[in-house]
mmCIF file of C-alpha atoms in Angstrom:
data_model
loop_
_atom_site.group_PDB
_atom_site.id
_atom_site.type_symbol
_atom_site.label_atom_id
_atom_site.label_comp_id
_atom_site.label_asym_id
_atom_site.label_seq_id
_atom_site.Cartn_x
_atom_site.Cartn_y
_atom_site.Cartn_z
ATOM 1 C CA MET A 46 -4.836 163.366 151.559
ATOM 2 C CA ALA A 47 -5.349 166.185 149.075
ATOM 3 C CA THR A 48 -8.763 166.865 147.589
ATOM 4 C CA ARG A 49 -9.527 168.894 144.511
ATOM 5 C CA ASP A 50 -12.934 169.622 143.043
ATOM 6 C CA PHE A 51 -13.400 169.603 139.281
ATOM 7 C CA ALA A 52 -16.400 171.384 137.827
ATOM 8 C CA VAL A 53 -18.181 169.676 134.982
ATOM 9 C CA ARG A 54 -20.737 171.628 133.042
ATOM 10 C CA THR A 55 -24.182 170.016 133.095
ATOM 11 C CA GLU A 56 -26.329 172.642 131.360
ATOM 12 C CA ASN A 57 -26.571 172.853 127.581
ATOM 13 C CA HIS A 58 -25.101 175.793 125.680
ATOM 14 C CA VAL A 59 -27.838 177.675 123.845
ATOM 15 C CA ALA A 60 -27.476 179.523 120.554
ATOM 16 C CA ASN A 61 -30.391 181.867 119.958
ATOM 17 C CA LEU A 62 -30.968 182.338 116.238
ATOM 18 C CA THR A 63 -33.344 185.290 116.120
ATOM 19 C CA GLY A 64 -36.392 184.380 114.089
ATOM 20 C CA LEU A 65 -35.384 180.715 113.768
ATOM 21 C CA GLY A 66 -35.433 179.586 117.394
ATOM 22 C CA THR A 67 -32.694 178.098 119.495
ATOM 23 C CA LEU A 68 -30.162 175.343 119.036
ATOM 24 C CA GLU A 69 -28.825 173.531 122.069
ATOM 25 C CA PHE A 70 -25.303 172.193 122.270
ATOM 26 C CA VAL A 71 -24.169 169.483 124.682
ATOM 27 C CA PRO A 72 -22.540 170.754 127.883
ATOM 28 C CA GLU A 73 -19.191 169.012 127.457
ATOM 29 C CA VAL A 74 -17.455 167.017 124.725
ATOM 30 C CA PHE A 75 -14.506 164.673 124.814
ATOM 31 C CA GLY A 76 -11.388 166.219 123.327
ATOM 32 C CA ASP A 77 -10.788 163.491 120.746
ATOM 33 C CA GLU A 78 -14.373 163.699 119.431
ATOM 34 C CA PHE A 79 -14.075 167.454 119.121
ATOM 35 C CA LEU A 80 -10.663 167.282 117.453
ATOM 36 C CA ASP A 81 -11.695 164.547 114.999
ATOM 37 C CA GLY A 82 -14.714 166.555 113.863
ATOM 38 C CA TYR A 83 -12.842 169.823 113.696
ATOM 39 C CA SER A 84 -9.981 168.253 111.708
ATOM 40 C CA ARG A 85 -12.537 167.172 109.055
ATOM 41 C CA VAL A 86 -13.675 170.796 108.814
ATOM 42 C CA GLN A 87 -10.085 171.979 108.418
ATOM 43 C CA GLU A 88 -9.399 169.376 105.711
ATOM 44 C CA ALA A 89 -12.414 170.576 103.763
ATOM 45 C CA GLN A 90 -11.341 174.210 104.187
ATOM 46 C CA ARG A 91 -7.843 173.391 102.874
ATOM 47 C CA ALA A 92 -9.493 172.151 99.682
ATOM 48 C CA ILE A 93 -10.488 175.717 98.832
ATOM 49 C CA GLY A 94 -6.971 177.016 99.451
ATOM 50 C CA GLY A 95 -6.863 180.704 100.220
ATOM 51 C CA GLU A 96 -9.586 181.630 97.756
ATOM 52 C CA GLU A 97 -11.909 184.264 99.190
ATOM 53 C CA ASP A 98 -14.005 184.966 96.095
ATOM 54 C CA LEU A 99 -16.825 182.428 96.276
ATOM 55 C CA THR A 100 -17.654 182.947 92.588
ATOM 56 C CA LYS A 101 -14.272 181.479 91.635
ATOM 57 C CA MET A 102 -14.675 178.313 93.726
ATOM 58 C CA ASP A 103 -15.812 174.956 92.507
ATOM 59 C CA PRO A 104 -19.416 174.581 93.762
ATOM 60 C CA ALA A 105 -18.871 170.924 94.711
ATOM 61 C CA THR A 106 -15.851 171.845 96.847
ATOM 62 C CA LEU A 107 -17.718 174.712 98.474
ATOM 63 C CA ARG A 108 -20.672 172.409 99.199
ATOM 64 C CA GLU A 109 -18.251 169.959 100.840
ATOM 65 C CA VAL A 110 -16.801 172.695 103.070
ATOM 66 C CA TYR A 111 -20.224 173.915 104.174
ATOM 67 C CA GLY A 112 -21.404 170.339 104.638
ATOM 68 C CA SER A 113 -18.448 169.490 106.875
ATOM 69 C CA MET A 114 -19.065 172.593 108.994
ATOM 70 C CA ARG A 115 -22.764 171.714 109.353
ATOM 71 C CA GLU A 116 -21.981 168.084 110.238
ATOM 72 C CA PHE A 117 -19.403 169.172 112.803
ATOM 73 C CA LEU A 118 -21.842 171.581 114.443
ATOM 74 C CA GLY A 119 -24.590 168.939 114.378
ATOM 75 C CA SER A 120 -22.301 166.484 116.152
ATOM 76 C CA LEU A 121 -22.032 168.931 119.069
ATOM 77 C CA MET A 122 -25.790 169.509 119.367
ATOM 78 C CA THR A 123 -28.361 167.763 121.477
ATOM 79 C CA PRO A 124 -30.301 165.152 119.469
ATOM 80 C CA GLU A 125 -33.381 167.402 119.258
ATOM 81 C CA SER A 126 -31.430 170.353 117.867
ATOM 82 C CA ALA A 127 -29.343 168.172 115.552
ATOM 83 C CA GLU A 128 -32.600 166.801 114.125
ATOM 84 C CA ARG A 129 -33.631 170.326 113.103
ATOM 85 C CA TRP A 130 -30.130 171.365 112.011
ATOM 86 C CA LEU A 131 -29.416 168.397 109.699
ATOM 87 C CA ARG A 132 -32.360 166.636 108.086
ATOM 88 C CA PHE A 133 -32.122 164.831 104.763
ATOM 89 C CA GLU A 134 -35.375 163.180 103.741
ATOM 90 C CA VAL A 135 -35.610 160.228 101.378
ATOM 91 C CA ILE A 136 -38.712 160.585 99.220
ATOM 92 C CA LYS A 137 -40.126 157.930 96.907
ATOM 93 C CA GLY A 138 -42.972 159.206 94.798
ATOM 94 C CA ALA A 139 -44.695 161.577 97.200
ATOM 95 C CA LYS A 140 -44.045 159.466 100.307
ATOM 96 C CA LEU A 141 -41.417 160.026 102.991
ATOM 97 C CA VAL A 142 -39.399 156.816 103.278
ATOM 98 C CA ASP A 143 -37.011 157.902 106.061
ATOM 99 C CA HIS A 144 -34.814 160.783 107.179
ATOM 100 C CA TYR A 145 -31.143 161.057 108.138
ATOM 101 C CA ARG A 146 -28.690 163.572 109.569
ATOM 102 C CA SER A 147 -26.134 162.641 106.927
ATOM 103 C CA ARG A 148 -26.546 163.393 103.226
ATOM 104 C CA ALA A 149 -24.393 160.356 102.376
ATOM 105 C CA GLN A 150 -26.659 157.999 104.345
ATOM 106 C CA ALA A 151 -29.754 159.549 102.780
ATOM 107 C CA GLU A 152 -28.319 159.215 99.271
ATOM 108 C CA GLU A 153 -27.441 155.573 99.940
ATOM 109 C CA LYS A 154 -31.000 154.843 101.085
ATOM 110 C CA ALA A 155 -32.461 156.793 98.148
ATOM 111 C CA ALA A 156 -30.401 154.685 95.730
ATOM 112 C CA GLU A 157 -31.710 151.486 97.363
ATOM 113 C CA GLU A 158 -35.312 152.680 97.277
ATOM 114 C CA GLY A 159 -35.200 154.356 93.880
ATOM 115 C CA GLY A 160 -36.082 157.650 95.546
ATOM 116 C CA ARG A 161 -34.579 161.084 95.893
ATOM 117 C CA VAL A 162 -33.056 163.133 98.710
ATOM 118 C CA VAL A 163 -34.620 166.392 99.845
ATOM 119 C CA ASP A 164 -32.554 168.622 102.137
ATOM 120 C CA LYS A 165 -34.847 169.882 104.913
ATOM 121 C CA SER A 166 -31.989 171.110 107.118
ATOM 122 C CA MET A 167 -32.277 174.425 108.947
ATOM 123 C CA ARG A 168 -31.085 177.219 106.689
ATOM 124 C CA VAL A 169 -28.901 179.996 108.074
ATOM 125 C CA PRO A 170 -26.864 182.715 106.351
ATOM 126 C CA ASP A 171 -23.198 181.869 105.729
ATOM 127 C CA ARG A 172 -22.046 184.448 108.278
ATOM 128 C CA VAL A 173 -24.189 182.794 110.977
ATOM 129 C CA LEU A 174 -22.774 179.379 110.068
ATOM 130 C CA LEU A 175 -19.251 180.775 110.480
ATOM 131 C CA GLU A 176 -20.155 182.537 113.743
ATOM 132 C CA LEU A 177 -21.589 179.285 115.148
ATOM 133 C CA LEU A 178 -18.412 177.470 114.162
ATOM 134 C CA GLU A 179 -16.211 180.073 115.865
ATOM 135 C CA TRP A 180 -18.418 180.055 118.967
ATOM 136 C CA THR A 181 -18.263 176.274 119.357
ATOM 137 C CA VAL A 182 -14.496 176.264 118.878
ATOM 138 C CA GLU A 183 -14.268 178.807 121.715
ATOM 139 C CA LEU A 184 -16.646 176.741 123.877
ATOM 140 C CA TYR A 185 -15.090 173.335 123.454
ATOM 141 C CA GLY A 186 -11.596 173.878 122.139
ATOM 142 C CA GLY A 187 -10.591 177.070 123.923
ATOM 143 C CA GLY A 188 -7.947 175.326 125.988
ATOM 144 C CA ASN A 189 -9.467 176.520 129.235
ATOM 145 C CA ASP A 190 -9.097 174.198 132.194
ATOM 146 C CA ARG A 191 -12.402 175.401 133.617
ATOM 147 C CA PRO A 192 -15.951 174.699 132.502
ATOM 148 C CA THR A 193 -17.185 176.783 129.624
ATOM 149 C CA THR A 194 -19.295 179.817 130.420
ATOM 150 C CA PRO A 195 -23.013 179.952 129.692
ATOM 151 C CA SER A 196 -23.766 181.049 126.160
ATOM 152 C CA SER A 197 -25.978 183.817 127.507
ATOM 153 C CA GLY A 198 -23.119 185.136 129.608
ATOM 154 C CA SER A 199 -20.198 187.093 128.393
ATOM 155 C CA SER A 200 -16.766 187.665 129.781
ATOM 156 C CA ARG A 201 -16.258 190.562 132.101
ATOM 157 C CA ALA A 202 -14.299 193.448 130.693
ATOM 158 C CA SER A 203 -10.629 193.513 131.570
ATOM 159 C CA ARG A 204 -9.593 196.012 134.186
ATOM 160 C CA ARG A 205 -7.930 199.060 132.727
ATOM 161 C CA ALA A 206 -4.283 199.478 133.544
ATOM 162 C CA GLY A 207 -3.304 202.486 135.634
ATOM 163 C CA THR A 208 -5.565 204.839 137.503
ATOM 164 C CA PRO A 209 -8.190 207.173 136.163
ATOM 165 C CA GLY A 210 -6.837 210.695 135.755
ATOM 166 C CA LYS A 211 -8.373 214.166 135.890
ATOM 167 C CA ALA A 212 -6.793 215.537 132.725
ATOM 168 C CA SER A 213 -9.077 216.746 129.959
ATOM 169 C CA SER A 214 -9.349 214.673 126.853
ATOM 170 C CA PRO A 215 -7.675 216.089 123.727
ATOM 171 C CA SER A 216 -10.914 215.381 121.861
ATOM 172 C CA LYS A 217 -12.742 217.805 124.137
ATOM 173 C CA ALA A 218 -10.310 220.596 123.387
ATOM 174 C CA SER A 219 -11.653 223.504 121.388
ATOM 175 C CA THR A 220 -10.519 223.040 117.809
ATOM 176 C CA ARG A 221 -11.747 224.563 114.647
ATOM 177 C CA THR A 222 -13.046 222.219 111.998
ATOM 178 C CA ALA A 223 -12.407 223.116 108.380
ATOM 179 C CA GLY A 224 -15.511 224.421 106.679
ATOM 180 C CA ARG A 225 -17.301 225.401 109.870
ATOM 181 C CA SER A 226 -17.611 228.875 111.192
ATOM 182 C CA ALA A 227 -17.303 229.600 114.882
ATOM 183 C CA ARG A 228 -20.580 230.814 116.390
#
């Protein structure tokens, strides 16, 4: 009888956002959940086409793209982190009625209550949002058949091909630089 051990990650991935605290992501996700969420992000990104100039984009479309990225990331977080990451409060008068992780759910409740929605989600720069997205895709969708590595760890450098030599580097050779005098 053959036996094979399969490692399953049990510790959360941790993203340290300097100055904002940490966000914890669940150790493992099921492939279909990951793919369903990520496909929604890709659909939203296709809506902007290849446009790179944000000033030329429709603000509603751009909001949809960012919203889908935030929802996708929130779906991979622990409940405590997701609560900080996505928080839409329904306010009626000056009173908090309820809060949701989905803007759509909050807007539905606000319409029922005659209130308004206030976005109290964690704010991060666009570049950080994109870096988090790339990081989670590497963690969960990297195609590795081994558990993902700790977020605090990094891959070891690849071994250099060949053997170290004793020859001098061309950059260390004595060369004159234009505009400088030799002293």
